[in-house]
Amino acid sequence: VITAVAVVLLLAVVAYAVFGGADFGAGFWDLTAGGPERGARPRAVIEHSIGPVWEANHVWLIFIFVVLWTSFSEAYASITLTLFVPLMIAALGIVLRGASFAFRKAVVTTRHRRIFGAAFAVSSVLVPYCMGAIVGGIASGRVPAGGQAGDPVGSWINPTSVVGGVLAVAAVAYLSAVYLVWDARRLDETEMAEYFRRRAVASAIVVAVIAAAGAFVLRADAAYLFDGLTSRALPVAILSGACGAGALLLLVRGAARGARALAVVAVGAAVVSWGVAQAPYILPESLTFAAAAAPSGTLTAVLAAVVLAVVIVVPGFVLLYVLDQRGLLPEEGVDDVADRVLNRRAG
Amino acid sequence: VIEVIVMLDGMAAFAAVDPVPWARAQMAFTLMFHIILVPLGVSWAFLTLIANYGAVKHGDRDALLLAQRWSKYMAVTFAVGAVTGTVLSFEFGLLWPRFMGQWGEAFGVPFAFEGLFFFTEAIFVAIYIFGWRRLRPWAHFWTGVPIVLAGILGSVSVVAANAWMNAPSGFTQNGDGTVVAVDPLQVIFNDAMPLMAAHMVVAAYLVGGFLVASVYAAAMLRGRTDRYHRLGFIIAFSVAAVATPIQMGVGDSLARWVYNNQPVKFAAIELVPTTSSDVPETILGQLNEDGTVSGGIPIPGLASWLSDPSTGRSTVVQGLDTVPADERPTVRQVNIVHLAWDAMVGLGTLLFLLSVWYGASWIFRRRMLASRWFLRAAAASGVLAVIAMEAGWIVAEVGRQPWIVYGIMKVEDAVTGNTGVWISFVAVIVLYLVLGVTTILVLRGMSRRFRRAGGFTEHDAPYAPSALPEATSPTREEAVR
């Protein structure tokens, strides 16, 4: 049962990285799209792409927290106690990002849209950096168990955290660019597809370089994690690398759809390899999953909620994606239903 | 440089202050902010569906306009509610790590289900809001129904966790206090949960209805008395007017539950220093440090009678002094609880009278009240309902002090050891104030744009990426007028 819940937790992190991460990454491209005129077209593609789904994606994070605090509450307490600062920054960043994205769509003047747009874009970069730094702090064993706080600064400003943060920003940007190629193509924006394709290729290379450099940092700074990555987690890490290389190849050749699937697997496998590498510890070398686990009643309830989620939420989620992909959830205009209802009445 | 050092030193001293009040203040502030958005998230979808139903069933163009615009506003308030709710899930751990570390496995269980419902709600909100253009009318209507259900079940789940803090059950501890077994059903369906959850869900409909109605009442006072505005008012106010009497009944039962199960909280509510019968219902007034009650208007025996009508004025009410001082709210907290109680009950009664007035006009005169005094009162009802809800929240939470898990764990034992909480508190205050003001400005801006457009436009969707990008700046346009 403990293993099952740990797997659920890891899958939730993967889902957050793959779905939510892409939203953050879109914010990165929004930030770097240039001035109001030059950046107008890419921004339109970005908004179109993440508009309908971004709120649903937030929920993965909440789900991660819920699983943590119900099933591994000691780990949750230790993490929040030690990593207070980056978590608080991430929380405020999420508020800023979500609210300003919604606001940007609700205001008309260019000036207001720029203010909200800037807040959205900056916080989109800040939040994944903090998340990556938090992962780095945890993975490098800087979060002690047992209710005492670790170093409030060194736990998130350290070599592994910097690698984690930069890698997170780069990875979500990469993922998002790959998605956006496909989205732009669906919108028949050939020029924009090419625009994002170039960025996807560039960011793929950046991610690869950071990952390679990060390996050396981990060897020096996070020995347990490094050992895990080069033994237990090696197959998954290789899978991640292979998919990343494959996605790059497809991107260069312009096969956006296949590249998208491979990019998702690459990022997902990277997250999984982290989880496998630090097993059986939830906080490396100080707290194992088994030691942190809640009584079986709680774990069963969490798994029951997961099963219910599969029954209730997954169909809804699929419906949302299918409707969105079929273009049945357009953002502009609202008058069609009105006309149809009234026409039917008249007729 | 020396000045800077002195200043930093002063700040360090300031930072070394006890984190308890700061953590409590931050939690209270973010919760009280979030709770304003809750009623909109829970009940606005219902109001929208009423309008949507009328629109599709009867081809009512005004109703259709209302439903579409409401769904656009809802998108904004839902987004703000979603992010402020996310912050709360950070704060549980950031502010109360010891509480979560020890009790997360029990307290946390309802949130597993809340997450489920919130997820469902978020998905269908997205489908509903974006589905106006291309989905078939009835199919589109039905995509709104899960929002309503998930909203209710989600708030029930959250309140279940809060109720558990007031009536902890469903767990076994070993000698050193570690939780060794959890019965999740008993945790969720704890003794306090049914009434507290009902009280909150009805409050959501009451507050949401009055809030939306008050906007249309204000518009009518400014002379916009067309059918569109009347319809918007009638839908929202009617829902609130139905919810209000129900809420009085639920609230009354809940108060009696508190009398029976949390006697110390009840003593704070009713300002009862020592155990006695024939306790008066003191309106306003305060508890003094020496344990006497002064000021206010006492209504003889009413508190006793309300606590248990079957024994009437001879009902005994337990006093604050029956527990040691460190196991009951401080005098200041007692006064806050009592004042908040008076505010909630007083405003609730006013809103009830307003609802009766409105209902009577429908029943006896077969038309909507349109007197200016009624509209003025209705225009104020939204804010009053929010204040009543916040007051009720204060009664529940401050009345629980000093416990975080009633009778088991104290707030001071639950708090984070981080002395820098005051910094995050200041940051949160600044960010949320900006957020609150911006939300209102954005909603007003949307409303103004809707009005100028007069009917349906290509650009009235909050999510429309192309909302007049060429920016015929409204300020300039208005200046011309």
Coordinates of C-alpha atoms in Angstrom, one line a residue, chain A residues 20-317:
Chain A
G20 CA 1.4 22.3 -15.5
G21 CA 5.0 22.7 -16.6
A22 CA 4.0 23.4 -20.1
D23 CA 1.9 26.3 -18.9
F24 CA 4.8 27.7 -17.0
G25 CA 7.0 27.2 -20.1
A26 CA 4.5 29.1 -22.2
G27 CA 5.0 32.0 -19.8
F28 CA 8.7 31.8 -20.5
W29 CA 8.1 32.2 -24.2
D30 CA 5.6 35.0 -23.5
L31 CA 8.3 36.8 -21.5
T32 CA 10.9 36.4 -24.3
A33 CA 8.5 37.2 -27.2
G34 CA 9.6 40.8 -27.4
G35 CA 7.6 44.1 -27.6
P36 CA 3.9 44.4 -28.0
E37 CA 4.0 44.4 -31.8
R38 CA 6.7 41.8 -32.4
G39 CA 5.4 39.5 -29.7
A40 CA 1.7 39.8 -30.6
R41 CA 1.5 36.8 -32.8
P42 CA 3.4 34.3 -30.6
R43 CA 1.4 35.6 -27.6
A44 CA -1.8 34.9 -29.4
V45 CA -0.8 31.3 -30.0
I46 CA 0.3 31.0 -26.4
E47 CA -3.0 32.3 -25.0
H48 CA -5.0 30.2 -27.4
S49 CA -3.0 27.1 -26.3
I50 CA -3.2 27.4 -22.5
G51 CA -6.4 29.3 -22.2
P52 CA -8.9 26.6 -21.5
V53 CA -6.8 24.2 -19.5
W54 CA -4.5 26.1 -17.2
E55 CA -6.8 26.1 -14.2
A56 CA -7.3 22.4 -14.3
N57 CA -3.5 22.0 -14.4
H58 CA -3.1 23.9 -11.1
V59 CA -4.9 21.0 -9.3
W60 CA -2.0 18.6 -9.8
L61 CA 0.1 20.7 -7.4
I62 CA -2.7 20.7 -4.8
F63 CA -3.0 16.9 -5.3
I64 CA 0.7 16.5 -4.6
F65 CA 0.4 18.5 -1.4
V66 CA -2.6 16.5 -0.3
V67 CA -0.9 13.2 -0.9
L68 CA 2.1 14.4 1.0
W69 CA 0.3 15.7 4.0
T70 CA -2.1 12.9 4.4
S71 CA 0.2 10.0 3.6
F72 CA 3.7 11.2 4.4
S73 CA 2.9 14.0 6.8
E74 CA 6.3 14.0 8.6
A75 CA 8.0 14.6 5.2
Y76 CA 5.5 17.4 4.4
A77 CA 6.1 19.1 7.8
S78 CA 9.9 18.8 7.4
I79 CA 9.9 20.2 3.8
T80 CA 7.7 23.1 4.7
L81 CA 9.7 23.9 7.8
T82 CA 13.0 23.9 6.0
L83 CA 12.1 25.2 2.6
F84 CA 9.9 28.0 3.9
V85 CA 11.3 30.7 1.7
P86 CA 11.2 29.1 -1.8
L87 CA 7.8 27.6 -1.1
M88 CA 6.4 31.0 0.0
I89 CA 7.9 32.6 -3.1
A90 CA 6.3 29.9 -5.3
A91 CA 2.9 30.4 -3.6
L92 CA 2.9 34.1 -4.1
G93 CA 4.2 33.6 -7.7
I94 CA 1.3 31.2 -8.4
V95 CA -1.2 33.9 -7.2
L96 CA 0.5 36.5 -9.3
R97 CA 0.6 34.3 -12.3
G98 CA -2.9 32.8 -12.3
A99 CA -4.6 36.1 -11.4
S100 CA -2.7 38.2 -13.9
F101 CA -3.3 35.7 -16.7
A102 CA -7.0 35.8 -16.1
F103 CA -6.9 39.6 -15.7
R104 CA -4.9 40.1 -18.9
K105 CA -7.7 38.5 -20.9
A106 CA -10.3 40.7 -19.2
V107 CA -8.7 44.1 -19.8
V108 CA -8.5 45.9 -23.1
T109 CA -6.0 48.6 -23.1
T110 CA -2.5 47.7 -24.2
R111 CA -0.9 49.3 -21.1
H112 CA -3.0 47.2 -18.7
R113 CA -2.4 44.1 -20.8
R114 CA 1.3 44.7 -20.6
I115 CA 1.3 45.1 -16.9
F116 CA -0.6 41.9 -16.3
G117 CA 1.3 40.2 -19.1
A118 CA 4.6 41.0 -17.5
A119 CA 3.5 39.8 -14.1
F120 CA 2.2 36.6 -15.7
A121 CA 5.5 36.0 -17.6
V122 CA 7.9 36.8 -14.8
S123 CA 6.1 34.7 -12.2
S124 CA 5.9 31.9 -14.8
V125 CA 9.7 31.7 -14.7
L126 CA 10.0 32.3 -11.0
V127 CA 7.7 29.5 -9.9
P128 CA 9.4 26.6 -11.8
Y129 CA 12.8 27.9 -10.7
C130 CA 11.6 27.7 -7.0
M131 CA 10.1 24.2 -7.6
G132 CA 13.3 23.0 -9.1
A133 CA 15.3 24.5 -6.3
I134 CA 13.0 22.8 -3.8
V135 CA 13.5 19.4 -5.5
G136 CA 17.2 20.1 -5.5
G137 CA 17.2 20.7 -1.8
I138 CA 15.2 17.6 -1.1
A139 CA 17.2 15.4 -3.4
S140 CA 20.5 16.5 -2.1
G141 CA 19.5 15.5 1.4
R142 CA 19.3 19.0 2.9
V143 CA 15.9 18.6 4.5
P144 CA 16.3 16.8 7.8
A145 CA 13.5 14.7 9.2
G146 CA 12.1 14.8 12.7
G147 CA 10.6 18.2 13.1
Q148 CA 13.7 20.3 13.2
A149 CA 14.3 22.8 10.4
G150 CA 17.3 22.5 8.2
D151 CA 19.4 25.4 6.9
P152 CA 16.8 28.0 5.9
V153 CA 19.0 29.4 3.2
G154 CA 21.5 26.7 2.2
S155 CA 18.7 24.3 1.7
W156 CA 17.7 26.0 -1.5
I157 CA 20.7 28.1 -2.4
N158 CA 23.2 25.3 -3.2
P159 CA 24.7 23.7 -6.3
T160 CA 22.0 21.0 -6.7
S161 CA 19.2 23.5 -6.2
V162 CA 20.6 25.8 -8.8
V163 CA 20.9 22.9 -11.2
G164 CA 17.3 21.9 -10.3
G165 CA 15.9 25.4 -10.7
V166 CA 17.6 26.1 -14.0
L167 CA 16.8 22.7 -15.4
A168 CA 13.2 23.1 -14.4
V169 CA 12.9 26.4 -16.2
A170 CA 14.6 25.1 -19.3
A171 CA 12.7 21.8 -19.3
V172 CA 9.3 23.5 -19.1
A173 CA 10.2 26.0 -21.7
Y174 CA 11.3 23.1 -24.0
L175 CA 8.2 21.1 -23.3
S176 CA 6.0 24.1 -24.0
A177 CA 7.8 25.1 -27.2
V178 CA 7.2 21.5 -28.5
Y179 CA 3.5 21.8 -27.7
L180 CA 3.3 25.2 -29.2
V181 CA 4.6 24.0 -32.5
W182 CA 1.7 21.6 -32.8
D183 CA -0.8 24.2 -31.6
A184 CA 0.4 26.7 -34.1
R185 CA 0.1 24.2 -36.8
R186 CA -3.5 23.4 -35.8
L187 CA -4.2 27.1 -36.1
D188 CA -2.6 27.1 -39.6
E189 CA 0.0 29.5 -38.3
T190 CA 2.9 28.1 -40.4
E191 CA 5.2 30.9 -39.6
M192 CA 4.6 30.6 -35.8
A193 CA 5.1 26.8 -36.0
E194 CA 8.5 27.5 -37.5
Y195 CA 9.1 30.2 -34.8
F196 CA 8.4 27.7 -32.0
R197 CA 10.2 24.9 -33.7
R198 CA 13.4 26.8 -33.7
R199 CA 12.9 27.6 -30.0
A200 CA 12.1 24.0 -29.2
V201 CA 15.3 22.8 -30.9
A202 CA 17.4 25.5 -29.1
S203 CA 15.9 24.7 -25.7
A204 CA 16.3 21.0 -26.2
I205 CA 20.0 21.6 -26.7
V206 CA 20.1 23.8 -23.6
V207 CA 18.3 21.2 -21.5
A208 CA 20.8 18.6 -22.7
V209 CA 23.7 20.8 -21.8
I210 CA 22.3 21.6 -18.4
A211 CA 21.6 18.0 -17.7
A212 CA 25.1 16.9 -18.7
A213 CA 26.7 19.7 -16.6
G214 CA 24.3 18.9 -13.7
A215 CA 25.5 15.3 -13.6
F216 CA 28.9 16.5 -12.5
V217 CA 27.3 18.8 -9.9
L218 CA 25.3 16.0 -8.5
R219 CA 28.3 13.7 -8.2
A220 CA 30.0 16.3 -6.0
D221 CA 26.9 17.6 -4.2
A222 CA 24.3 14.9 -4.0
A223 CA 26.1 11.6 -3.8
Y224 CA 23.1 9.5 -2.8
L225 CA 21.0 10.8 -5.7
F226 CA 24.0 10.4 -8.1
D227 CA 24.5 6.8 -7.1
G228 CA 20.9 6.1 -7.6
L229 CA 20.8 7.7 -11.0
T230 CA 23.8 5.7 -12.1
S231 CA 22.4 2.4 -10.8
R232 CA 18.7 1.8 -9.9
A233 CA 17.4 4.7 -12.0
L234 CA 19.8 4.3 -14.9
P235 CA 17.4 2.6 -17.3
V236 CA 14.8 5.4 -16.7
A237 CA 17.4 8.0 -17.1
I238 CA 18.6 6.5 -20.4
L239 CA 15.0 6.3 -21.6
S240 CA 14.7 10.0 -20.8
G241 CA 17.8 10.8 -22.7
A242 CA 16.9 8.6 -25.6
C243 CA 13.4 10.1 -25.9
G244 CA 14.9 13.6 -25.7
A245 CA 17.3 12.8 -28.5
G246 CA 14.5 11.3 -30.6
A247 CA 12.3 14.3 -30.0
L248 CA 15.1 16.5 -31.2
L249 CA 15.6 14.5 -34.3
L250 CA 11.9 14.7 -35.1
L251 CA 11.8 18.4 -34.4
V252 CA 14.6 19.0 -36.8
R253 CA 12.8 17.1 -39.4
G254 CA 9.5 18.9 -38.6
A255 CA 7.4 16.0 -37.3
A256 CA 5.7 17.9 -34.5
R257 CA 3.2 15.3 -33.4
G258 CA 5.8 12.5 -32.7
A259 CA 8.1 15.0 -31.1
R260 CA 5.4 16.0 -28.7
A261 CA 4.9 12.5 -27.5
L262 CA 8.6 11.8 -27.1
A263 CA 9.2 15.1 -25.3
V264 CA 6.5 14.2 -22.8
V265 CA 8.1 10.9 -22.2
A266 CA 11.5 12.4 -21.9
V267 CA 10.4 14.9 -19.2
G268 CA 8.2 12.4 -17.4
A269 CA 11.0 9.8 -17.3
A270 CA 13.4 12.4 -16.0
V271 CA 11.0 13.0 -13.0
V272 CA 10.6 9.3 -12.5
S273 CA 14.3 8.8 -12.5
W274 CA 14.7 11.3 -9.7
G275 CA 12.0 9.4 -7.7
V276 CA 13.6 6.0 -8.4
A277 CA 17.1 7.3 -7.6
Q278 CA 16.2 8.5 -4.2
A279 CA 14.1 5.5 -3.2
P280 CA 13.5 4.2 -0.6
Y281 CA 13.9 7.7 0.9
I282 CA 11.3 10.4 0.7
L283 CA 14.0 12.7 2.3
P284 CA 17.3 11.1 1.2
E285 CA 19.1 9.4 3.9
S286 CA 17.0 10.8 6.8
L287 CA 13.4 9.6 6.2
T288 CA 12.1 6.6 4.2
F289 CA 8.7 6.4 2.7
A290 CA 7.9 3.5 5.0
A291 CA 8.9 5.5 8.1
A292 CA 7.0 8.5 7.1
A293 CA 3.9 6.6 6.0
A294 CA 0.5 7.3 7.6
P295 CA -1.6 4.5 9.2
S296 CA -3.2 2.2 6.6
G297 CA -6.7 3.7 7.0
T298 CA -5.4 7.0 5.7
L299 CA -3.5 5.4 2.8
T300 CA -6.6 3.4 1.8
A301 CA -8.6 6.6 1.8
V302 CA -6.1 8.3 -0.4
L303 CA -6.1 5.4 -2.8
A304 CA -9.9 5.4 -2.8
A305 CA -9.8 9.1 -3.7
V306 CA -7.4 8.3 -6.5
V307 CA -9.7 5.5 -7.8
L308 CA -12.7 7.9 -7.7
A309 CA -10.5 10.4 -9.5
V310 CA -9.9 7.9 -12.3
V311 CA -13.6 7.3 -12.5
I312 CA -14.8 10.9 -12.3
V313 CA -12.0 13.3 -13.2
V314 CA -10.2 11.4 -15.9
P315 CA -13.3 11.3 -18.2
G316 CA -13.9 15.0 -17.6
F317 CA -10.3 15.7 -18.3

